[in-house]
Amino acid sequence: MPLSAWLLGDAALLVLGFLGVFLSRARAGSALVYSAAFVITALLCGVSVARLLTGGEAATITLPFGLPWLGAHFRIDTISTFFLAVVNFGAAAASFFAIGYGRHESEPGRVLPFFPVFLAAMNFVLVADDAFTFLLSWELMSLASWALVMAHSREPANARAGFVYILMASLGTFALLLAFGLLAGADGHYAFDVIRAHPPTPVLAGLILALALFGAGSKAGLAPLHVWLPLAHPAAPSHVSALMSGVMTKVAVYGFLRLVFDLNGPADWWWGIPVLTAGAGTAVLGVLFALLQNDFKRVLAYSTIENIGVIFVALGLALAFKTHNFGAAAALAMTAALFHVLNHAVFKNLLFFGAGAVLAATGERDLGKLGGLLKNMPATGLFVLVGCAAISALPPLNGFASEWLVFQAILLSPSLPSWALKLLIPAVGALLALAAALAGACFVRAFGIGFLGRPRSDAAKDAHEVDRFSLVAMGVLSVLCLLAGIFPGVIIDALSPIVRALVGVSMAPQAALGWFAIAPIAESRSSYDGLLVFLFIALSAMLAAFIIHRLASDAVRVAPAWDCGFPDADPNTQYSPESFAQPIRRVFSGFVFSTQESVDMPAPGDLRPARYELRVRDRAWDIVYKPVVGAVQKLADVLNRLQFLTIQQYLSLVFAALVVLLLALAIWT
Amino acid sequence: MDRLAFDIAHFLAGGLVLISFVLLYQDRLFALLNAYALQALTLAFAVAWQAHIQEAPHLYITAGITLVFKALIIPVALHRMVARLGVHREVETVVSLVPTMLGGIGLVALSMVVMLRVTHGADPLTREDLAFALSVVLLGMLMMVTRTNAVSQVVGFMSLENGLILAAAAAKGMPLVVEISVAFSVLIALIVIGIFLFRIRERFDSVDLQALDDFRGETR
């Protein structure tokens, strides 16, 4: 399949975005746009997967627009094919979900034109083969997603989210611009193949790594550049949130991979250290904040930050192993990273769809007002449960398989010769283990508060199951979570050409092992068989269910519920999301985030209710952003004086500038 | 003959720079205007001489325009304006005379260094003239910056423009149309500035720009 197929698909999406302006006024317009987007992205996903399996050669096309002396270069190779498959898969799922979900949209005119453009921009980033096209597509992606974040701009928090988002996105693009400028060098060759042929000097390469970490990391949500993400992702409509969290962050990972593993020349030994540190910190911070949120979509956004941390840890491991010539270990870490990219795209989409379904059914995102949804929305509940289990890395689901691979790679670190890495990587592993455990707690809390117990509001009590399109989209993703978890070997083998393109080596083929087991290093050392675990869990669960049904009495017993001293308990006496998170909040509140709890107890005899207030604040704001904002404001204050000079002083400024320039000329020529 | 031509051109251009210093030194408005008329006259001669040695007849027209507009009409108009404005006729300075003159010398040195270096390999006459022209431009700007009286600002601007004409005459191949349009734009600038002068005087009874700043509530 030639590259033009992808370009045609992207062009079709752009046209669809244009049509969306008019279709948004029609009654069936929303369904039409989303169906068309689904068909196009599904086709693109299909050809990408086909190309991945058949192993097509890299292909290039140069189109005569963009910079006049450069043109627009496009290229498709194994790396971009993999990401094209992931992105278009997520896009197709979101489009399908939106066929049903889009009906709840209050202002389709502000979503429909931008949705296909957003999809097209992500695709263009993946096939861009020169710096100009790449940055242009990247910025288009940022702007289109910003427009989607601002779709409901009348809600007060959304306007701020959009502002912070556009600011961080511009900063990130700026960093990438600088990185490409350094890569292009003084001659300014922006085509990637020329850049590849002229690797930068080690010092410059280190600088480019830092800029790539900043630029791609801010889009992906690396700490401390993550602050925009939990504001912006939940603000968008749910299917767009799913795309931003599940898919757009992967495009950012792709940008990092392309810059660091492909264009930046041979890696230095220390490159892994900043990536590992940033990844581990991000993972722990992300999940800790996820644990504190009451807004379901915000929980998911913070959990995205955690998963990006996991992916970057794996990438850092791959860098560390690659630079020390541990080919097999680097291949293992890179496989883990790519596997987690795929998995996260699947289960994060699934969970955001679930959040969207809950939002559509109840109008609530606040966990504290949900509860007991499993009774009214059994299918959604089941799918969200699968997603929660997968994202908590429980076997036999896919999240376990990829995180297990990451830990296998971490266990190989003692053989590294560098002491810095030898000491750092176990610490990173410990942080990652902490993050994995906390992720479990986080999603137990999210599912337990939201779907179990009794409804905490009338909206939750009157919830009803969502439409069929949404259910099918969630169902397909749940099944994929399960399949990828049971047959990880198939996916590892499919990933091997990409891993070989990135680190030069790939993992040994896993299909030979039989019973769909995987053994990342050697069978004697460690192996995992998702199918056997699944069969064991399924059989023992069925056995338990059978025994209970068989042996337990099926006579109806009537007893007061929750009769532990509260015969007629109010739903508000249940565990609230805040109370569930309290122990962890107290443990970590000293250094990770600042929390303020205050209890306002009325005096005896006073009839007003007691109030308990909790304020959680991300320290990144105080440590990183406040000084920056302060400095910018100070500078603006200083420069502001320029507005109130006298005529004489303005003339003097011009005169002084002229004299200084002449002096420079006199000195330098 | 060549030697003599060069010397005369050099003498006239150097005279322009010298008169720029004279302009800087004046503290009476009428004396300032007279010095300006002298500079314009010198410029007219310099351009005419260039026309002679370059054998470019259109430069005679430039010289004529300079003579009529800048040496006669503008000084006379400014004379009458100052007389009608009835403001007191001293030039208020921001920086006192001696540092201004020293700065002027520095600027001439700077323009010599820059121009002689940049125009390496050009005709020596052109190089000298360009260097002098840049000096005149810089001195005109220096005058605008260090004087607060609006009339002396106008004179500074006009003398800056003299420098431009000298540069244009020295760089061979400047089309006549450009020179004529420059001359007319200067005339229009004079009219606009004249109107403004009267407006400022009407409001503040002075043409000192300090009054404008005071009006804006600025303090210095």
Short mmCIF file of C-alpha atoms in Angstrom, two decimals, chain A residues 643-652 654-655 658-659 662-663 665-669, chain B residues 107 110 113-114 117-118 138 141-142 144-148 153 209 212-213 216 218 220:
data_model
loop_
_atom_site.label_atom_id
_atom_site.label_comp_id
_atom_site.label_asym_id
_atom_site.label_seq_id
_atom_site.Cartn_x
_atom_site.Cartn_y
_atom_site.Cartn_z
CA GLN A 643 5.07 53.06 27.05
CA PHE A 644 5.35 56.35 28.94
CA LEU A 645 8.57 57.92 27.65
CA THR A 646 8.84 61.52 26.40
CA ILE A 647 9.42 62.31 22.74
CA GLN A 648 13.01 63.13 23.54
CA GLN A 649 13.54 59.76 25.14
CA TYR A 650 12.00 57.88 22.23
CA LEU A 651 14.29 59.76 19.87
CA SER A 652 17.24 58.97 22.12
CA VAL A 654 16.36 55.22 18.26
CA PHE A 655 19.59 57.19 18.22
CA LEU A 658 21.69 53.27 15.66
CA VAL A 659 24.95 54.16 17.38
CA LEU A 662 27.28 51.17 14.03
CA LEU A 663 29.68 50.44 16.88
CA LEU A 665 29.78 47.09 12.78
CA ALA A 666 32.95 49.07 13.52
CA ILE A 667 34.21 46.47 15.97
CA TRP A 668 33.38 43.30 14.08
CA THR A 669 34.31 44.15 10.49
CA LEU B 107 30.14 60.27 16.26
CA LEU B 110 32.60 56.43 14.45
CA VAL B 113 35.66 54.16 10.91
CA VAL B 114 32.48 52.39 9.85
CA ARG B 117 35.80 50.04 6.45
CA VAL B 118 32.51 49.03 4.90
CA LEU B 138 24.35 61.45 13.13
CA MET B 141 20.07 63.20 15.23
CA LEU B 142 22.29 64.22 18.11
CA MET B 144 17.27 66.37 17.88
CA VAL B 145 18.03 64.33 20.95
CA THR B 146 19.81 66.99 22.97
CA ARG B 147 17.52 69.98 22.30
CA THR B 148 14.08 70.43 23.75
CA GLN B 153 14.28 69.89 16.56
CA LEU B 209 8.73 70.11 24.40
CA LEU B 212 4.19 68.52 26.42
CA ASP B 213 5.69 66.13 28.94
CA ARG B 216 1.08 64.34 30.09
CA GLU B 218 5.27 62.89 33.43
CA ARG B 220 11.64 63.73 34.86
#
